[in-house]
PDB file of C-alpha atoms in Angstrom:
ATOM      1  CA  UNK A   1       0.043  -0.469   0.084  1.00 49.00           C
ATOM      2  CA  UNK A   2       3.327   2.295   0.648  1.00 55.00           C
ATOM      3  CA  UNK A   3       5.410   3.632  -2.191  1.00 54.00           C
ATOM      4  CA  UNK A   4       9.069   1.566  -2.666  1.00 54.00           C
ATOM      5  CA  UNK A   5      11.975   3.422  -1.245  1.00 53.00           C
ATOM      6  CA  UNK A   6      13.522   4.825  -4.280  1.00 51.00           C
ATOM      7  CA  UNK A   7      10.086   6.619  -5.220  1.00 50.00           C
ATOM      8  CA  UNK A   8       9.833   7.894  -1.614  1.00 53.00           C
ATOM      9  CA  UNK A   9      14.006   9.208  -1.722  1.00 51.00           C
ATOM     10  CA  UNK A  10      13.029  10.724  -5.126  1.00 49.00           C
ATOM     11  CA  UNK A  11       9.787  12.675  -3.836  1.00 52.00           C
ATOM     12  CA  UNK A  12      10.157  16.152  -4.276  1.00 52.00           C
ATOM     13  CA  UNK A  13       9.396  16.845  -0.875  1.00 53.00           C
ATOM     14  CA  UNK A  14      12.398  14.736   0.136  1.00 54.00           C
ATOM     15  CA  UNK A  15      14.632  16.479  -2.586  1.00 50.00           C
ATOM     16  CA  UNK A  16      13.718  19.880  -1.243  1.00 53.00           C
ATOM     17  CA  UNK A  17      14.961  19.170   2.252  1.00 58.00           C
ATOM     18  CA  UNK A  18      18.322  21.209   3.158  1.00 59.00           C
ATOM     19  CA  UNK A  19      18.714  19.664   6.787  1.00 65.00           C
ATOM     20  CA  UNK A  20      20.991  16.953   6.458  1.00 71.00           C
ATOM     21  CA  UNK A  21      19.592  15.282   9.636  1.00 70.00           C
ATOM     22  CA  UNK A  22      16.358  15.133   8.238  1.00 71.00           C
ATOM     23  CA  UNK A  23      17.595  13.860   5.069  1.00 72.00           C
ATOM     24  CA  UNK A  24      19.249  11.155   7.335  1.00 76.00           C
ATOM     25  CA  UNK A  25      16.319  10.341   9.409  1.00 74.00           C
ATOM     26  CA  UNK A  26      14.227   9.845   6.382  1.00 71.00           C
ATOM     27  CA  UNK A  27      16.972   7.493   5.142  1.00 75.00           C
ATOM     28  CA  UNK A  28      17.408   5.762   8.254  1.00 77.00           C
ATOM     29  CA  UNK A  29      13.739   5.128   8.768  1.00 74.00           C
ATOM     30  CA  UNK A  30      13.235   3.799   5.334  1.00 72.00           C
ATOM     31  CA  UNK A  31      16.285   1.250   5.797  1.00 74.00           C
ATOM     32  CA  UNK A  32      15.033   0.591   9.190  1.00 73.00           C
ATOM     33  CA  UNK A  33      17.297   2.008  11.098  1.00 76.00           C
ATOM     34  CA  UNK A  34      15.482   4.516  12.872  1.00 72.00           C
ATOM     35  CA  UNK A  35      12.575   3.310  15.217  1.00 76.00           C
ATOM     36  CA  UNK A  36      10.793   6.865  15.685  1.00 80.00           C
ATOM     37  CA  UNK A  37      11.672  10.478  14.686  1.00 82.00           C
ATOM     38  CA  UNK A  38       9.999  13.490  15.352  1.00 86.00           C
ATOM     39  CA  UNK A  39      11.634  17.129  14.303  1.00 83.00           C
ATOM     40  CA  UNK A  40      11.110  20.399  12.593  1.00 85.00           C
ATOM     41  CA  UNK A  41      13.097  21.382   9.595  1.00 81.00           C
ATOM     42  CA  UNK A  42      12.657  23.865   6.567  1.00 81.00           C
ATOM     43  CA  UNK A  43      11.153  23.159   3.630  1.00 79.00           C
ATOM     44  CA  UNK A  44      12.456  25.292   0.414  1.00 76.00           C
ATOM     45  CA  UNK A  45       9.706  25.551  -2.707  1.00 73.00           C
ATOM     46  CA  UNK A  46      10.333  28.076  -5.134  1.00 76.00           C
ATOM     47  CA  UNK A  47      13.006  29.910  -2.874  1.00 78.00           C
ATOM     48  CA  UNK A  48      10.067  30.067  -0.260  1.00 83.00           C
ATOM     49  CA  UNK A  49      11.319  28.378   3.002  1.00 83.00           C
ATOM     50  CA  UNK A  50       7.938  26.464   4.788  1.00 86.00           C
ATOM     51  CA  UNK A  51       8.797  25.354   8.708  1.00 89.00           C
ATOM     52  CA  UNK A  52       7.629  21.787   8.878  1.00 87.00           C
ATOM     53  CA  UNK A  53       7.517  18.847  11.293  1.00 90.00           C
ATOM     54  CA  UNK A  54       7.860  15.634  10.524  1.00 84.00           C
ATOM     55  CA  UNK A  55       7.222  12.326  12.498  1.00 86.00           C
ATOM     56  CA  UNK A  56       8.426   9.008  11.175  1.00 82.00           C
ATOM     57  CA  UNK A  57       7.773   5.616  12.846  1.00 83.00           C
ATOM     58  CA  UNK A  58       9.373   2.376  11.298  1.00 82.00           C
ATOM     59  CA  UNK A  59       6.865  -0.685  11.394  1.00 84.00           C
ATOM     60  CA  UNK A  60       8.078  -4.100  12.102  1.00 82.00           C
ATOM     61  CA  UNK A  61       6.721  -7.689  12.435  1.00 86.00           C
ATOM     62  CA  UNK A  62       6.262  -9.342  15.528  1.00 89.00           C
ATOM     63  CA  UNK A  63       9.814 -11.181  14.643  1.00 89.00           C
ATOM     64  CA  UNK A  64      11.565  -7.785  14.479  1.00 81.00           C
ATOM     65  CA  UNK A  65      11.742  -7.961  10.437  1.00 84.00           C
ATOM     66  CA  UNK A  66      11.308  -4.321   8.881  1.00 82.00           C
ATOM     67  CA  UNK A  67       8.263  -4.041   6.728  1.00 83.00           C
ATOM     68  CA  UNK A  68       8.904  -0.394   6.488  1.00 80.00           C
ATOM     69  CA  UNK A  69       8.052   3.190   7.621  1.00 80.00           C
ATOM     70  CA  UNK A  70       5.326   5.477   8.158  1.00 82.00           C
ATOM     71  CA  UNK A  71       5.854   9.394   7.745  1.00 81.00           C
ATOM     72  CA  UNK A  72       3.807  12.607   8.175  1.00 86.00           C
ATOM     73  CA  UNK A  73       4.505  15.748   7.285  1.00 84.00           C
ATOM     74  CA  UNK A  74       2.742  18.895   8.763  1.00 90.00           C
ATOM     75  CA  UNK A  75       3.439  22.620   7.860  1.00 91.00           C
ATOM     76  CA  UNK A  76       4.093  24.179  11.182  1.00 94.00           C
ATOM     77  CA  UNK A  77       4.275  28.022   9.794  1.00 94.00           C
ATOM     78  CA  UNK A  78       1.369  29.253  11.919  1.00 95.00           C
ATOM     79  CA  UNK A  79       2.392  27.456  15.270  1.00 95.00           C
ATOM     80  CA  UNK A  80       6.022  29.286  14.377  1.00 94.00           C
ATOM     81  CA  UNK A  81       4.349  32.481  13.890  1.00 95.00           C
ATOM     82  CA  UNK A  82       2.325  32.091  17.282  1.00 96.00           C
ATOM     83  CA  UNK A  83       5.441  31.275  19.038  1.00 95.00           C
ATOM     84  CA  UNK A  84       7.512  34.134  17.486  1.00 95.00           C
ATOM     85  CA  UNK A  85       4.336  36.375  18.724  1.00 97.00           C
ATOM     86  CA  UNK A  86       4.435  34.836  21.983  1.00 97.00           C
ATOM     87  CA  UNK A  87       8.196  35.676  22.586  1.00 96.00           C
ATOM     88  CA  UNK A  88       7.220  39.299  21.482  1.00 97.00           C
ATOM     89  CA  UNK A  89       4.383  39.717  23.898  1.00 97.00           C
ATOM     90  CA  UNK A  90       6.439  38.233  26.836  1.00 97.00           C
ATOM     91  CA  UNK A  91       9.211  40.585  26.049  1.00 96.00           C
ATOM     92  CA  UNK A  92       6.791  43.378  25.978  1.00 96.00           C
ATOM     93  CA  UNK A  93       5.716  42.387  29.155  1.00 96.00           C
ATOM     94  CA  UNK A  94       8.890  41.811  30.525  1.00 96.00           C
ATOM     95  CA  UNK A  95       9.691  45.676  29.584  1.00 94.00           C
ATOM     96  CA  UNK A  96       6.182  46.715  31.132  1.00 93.00           C
ATOM     97  CA  UNK A  97       6.918  45.105  34.703  1.00 94.00           C
ATOM     98  CA  UNK A  98      10.375  46.680  34.272  1.00 93.00           C
ATOM     99  CA  UNK A  99       9.276  50.498  33.661  1.00 89.00           C
ATOM    100  CA  UNK A 100       6.379  49.549  36.028  1.00 89.00           C
ATOM    101  CA  UNK A 101       8.954  48.715  38.945  1.00 91.00           C
ATOM    102  CA  UNK A 102      11.218  51.601  38.068  1.00 88.00           C
ATOM    103  CA  UNK A 103       8.425  54.106  38.078  1.00 85.00           C
ATOM    104  CA  UNK A 104       7.669  52.702  41.680  1.00 87.00           C
ATOM    105  CA  UNK A 105      11.439  53.446  42.753  1.00 89.00           C
ATOM    106  CA  UNK A 106      11.078  56.350  41.590  1.00 86.00           C
ATOM    107  CA  UNK A 107       8.350  57.510  43.108  1.00 85.00           C
ATOM    108  CA  UNK A 108       9.876  56.397  46.650  1.00 88.00           C
ATOM    109  CA  UNK A 109      12.552  58.365  45.964  1.00 89.00           C
ATOM    110  CA  UNK A 110      10.684  61.445  44.948  1.00 87.00           C
ATOM    111  CA  UNK A 111       8.756  60.918  48.251  1.00 87.00           C
ATOM    112  CA  UNK A 112      11.898  60.990  50.078  1.00 90.00           C
ATOM    113  CA  UNK A 113      13.217  63.957  48.153  1.00 90.00           C
ATOM    114  CA  UNK A 114      10.025  65.649  48.993  1.00 87.00           C
ATOM    115  CA  UNK A 115      10.716  65.509  52.595  1.00 89.00           C
ATOM    116  CA  UNK A 116      14.152  66.742  52.374  1.00 91.00           C
ATOM    117  CA  UNK A 117      13.287  69.731  50.481  1.00 91.00           C
ATOM    118  CA  UNK A 118      10.113  70.584  52.296  1.00 90.00           C
ATOM    119  CA  UNK A 119      12.703  71.076  55.449  1.00 91.00           C
ATOM    120  CA  UNK A 120      14.635  72.929  53.134  1.00 91.00           C
ATOM    121  CA  UNK A 121      12.363  75.339  52.022  1.00 91.00           C
ATOM    122  CA  UNK A 122      10.769  75.997  55.168  1.00 92.00           C
ATOM    123  CA  UNK A 123      14.136  76.585  56.886  1.00 92.00           C
ATOM    124  CA  UNK A 124      15.379  79.047  54.137  1.00 92.00           C
ATOM    125  CA  UNK A 125      12.121  81.035  54.282  1.00 92.00           C
ATOM    126  CA  UNK A 126      12.603  81.673  57.981  1.00 93.00           C
ATOM    127  CA  UNK A 127      16.233  82.603  57.286  1.00 92.00           C
ATOM    128  CA  UNK A 128      14.574  85.038  54.647  1.00 91.00           C
ATOM    129  CA  UNK A 129      12.182  86.265  57.169  1.00 92.00           C
ATOM    130  CA  UNK A 130      14.785  86.788  59.876  1.00 93.00           C
ATOM    131  CA  UNK A 131      17.626  88.534  58.306  1.00 93.00           C
ATOM    132  CA  UNK A 132      17.328  92.338  58.099  1.00 91.00           C
ATOM    133  CA  UNK A 133      16.709  93.738  54.405  1.00 88.00           C
ATOM    134  CA  UNK A 134      19.827  94.911  54.456  1.00 87.00           C
ATOM    135  CA  UNK A 135      21.998  92.330  54.873  1.00 90.00           C
ATOM    136  CA  UNK A 136      24.064  90.722  52.183  1.00 87.00           C
ATOM    137  CA  UNK A 137      22.897  87.312  53.450  1.00 92.00           C
ATOM    138  CA  UNK A 138      19.293  88.044  52.503  1.00 91.00           C
ATOM    139  CA  UNK A 139      19.829  87.416  48.719  1.00 90.00           C
ATOM    140  CA  UNK A 140      21.564  84.001  49.517  1.00 91.00           C
ATOM    141  CA  UNK A 141      18.769  82.985  51.846  1.00 92.00           C
ATOM    142  CA  UNK A 142      16.324  84.368  49.023  1.00 92.00           C
ATOM    143  CA  UNK A 143      18.183  82.034  46.560  1.00 92.00           C
ATOM    144  CA  UNK A 144      18.146  79.188  48.327  1.00 92.00           C
ATOM    145  CA  UNK A 145      14.361  79.556  48.958  1.00 93.00           C
ATOM    146  CA  UNK A 146      13.812  79.954  45.442  1.00 93.00           C
ATOM    147  CA  UNK A 147      15.492  76.855  44.350  1.00 93.00           C
ATOM    148  CA  UNK A 148      14.106  74.599  46.779  1.00 92.00           C
ATOM    149  CA  UNK A 149      10.845  75.717  45.467  1.00 91.00           C
ATOM    150  CA  UNK A 150      11.819  75.133  42.156  1.00 92.00           C
ATOM    151  CA  UNK A 151      13.552  71.363  42.740  1.00 91.00           C
ATOM    152  CA  UNK A 152      10.292  70.675  44.842  1.00 90.00           C
ATOM    153  CA  UNK A 153       8.133  71.404  41.352  1.00 90.00           C
ATOM    154  CA  UNK A 154      10.461  68.843  39.818  1.00 89.00           C
ATOM    155  CA  UNK A 155       9.859  66.068  42.407  1.00 89.00           C
ATOM    156  CA  UNK A 156       6.128  66.957  41.908  1.00 87.00           C
ATOM    157  CA  UNK A 157       6.420  66.313  38.532  1.00 85.00           C
ATOM    158  CA  UNK A 158       8.473  63.371  38.968  1.00 83.00           C
ATOM    159  CA  UNK A 159       5.493  62.143  41.412  1.00 83.00           C
ATOM    160  CA  UNK A 160       2.876  62.953  38.700  1.00 83.00           C
ATOM    161  CA  UNK A 161       4.688  60.630  36.412  1.00 79.00           C
ATOM    162  CA  UNK A 162       4.928  58.090  38.342  1.00 77.00           C
ATOM    163  CA  UNK A 163       1.158  57.958  39.240  1.00 76.00           C
ATOM    164  CA  UNK A 164       0.682  58.269  35.346  1.00 64.00           C
ATOM    165  CA  UNK A 165      -1.336  61.417  35.624  1.00 53.00           C
ATOM    166  CA  UNK A 166      -1.266  64.690  34.056  1.00 50.00           C
ATOM    167  CA  UNK A 167      -0.577  67.837  36.383  1.00 52.00           C
ATOM    168  CA  UNK A 168      -2.806  71.035  35.303  1.00 55.00           C
ATOM    169  CA  UNK A 169      -1.446  74.284  36.683  1.00 55.00           C
ATOM    170  CA  UNK A 170      -3.470  77.334  36.465  1.00 59.00           C
ATOM    171  CA  UNK A 171      -2.613  80.790  37.043  1.00 56.00           C
ATOM    172  CA  UNK A 172      -3.934  82.397  39.921  1.00 57.00           C
ATOM    173  CA  UNK A 173      -6.540  85.384  38.738  1.00 55.00           C
TER     174      UNK A 173
END
């Protein structure tokens, strides 16, 4: 009911095989040297590579005499595409998880920095108020206060980003 070994080896599907291990597996299965084979390979047709899966099983009589082999070829293009898409999605998920962790870390750092800036701006404001108007130190204290206010605004922007929100600033009327 099957085809003779010579006809199978001359079959275009076998002739298109480029994978030497696959060619050897087909020949070994047809010679009764291979009990079972299951592997993927590329079939080249008209310059187009198609991912394929091949399964071979040798058939033997009860006395162990080799009777023939059964083979199955399956186009696994869809499976390979699904595997590639899965890999891409896993990489995206991994990247998103890293970004989430980075956002949480940035949020914790921003909160801690905000606490330090609160003390800095509070004391610099007290200094500014307590230094007499003609003193050269008043200008330095005022620069410290303005810088701490700017730094607090930057930290607030960072906190807004870590919360994935948008801060809307309005001009007071």
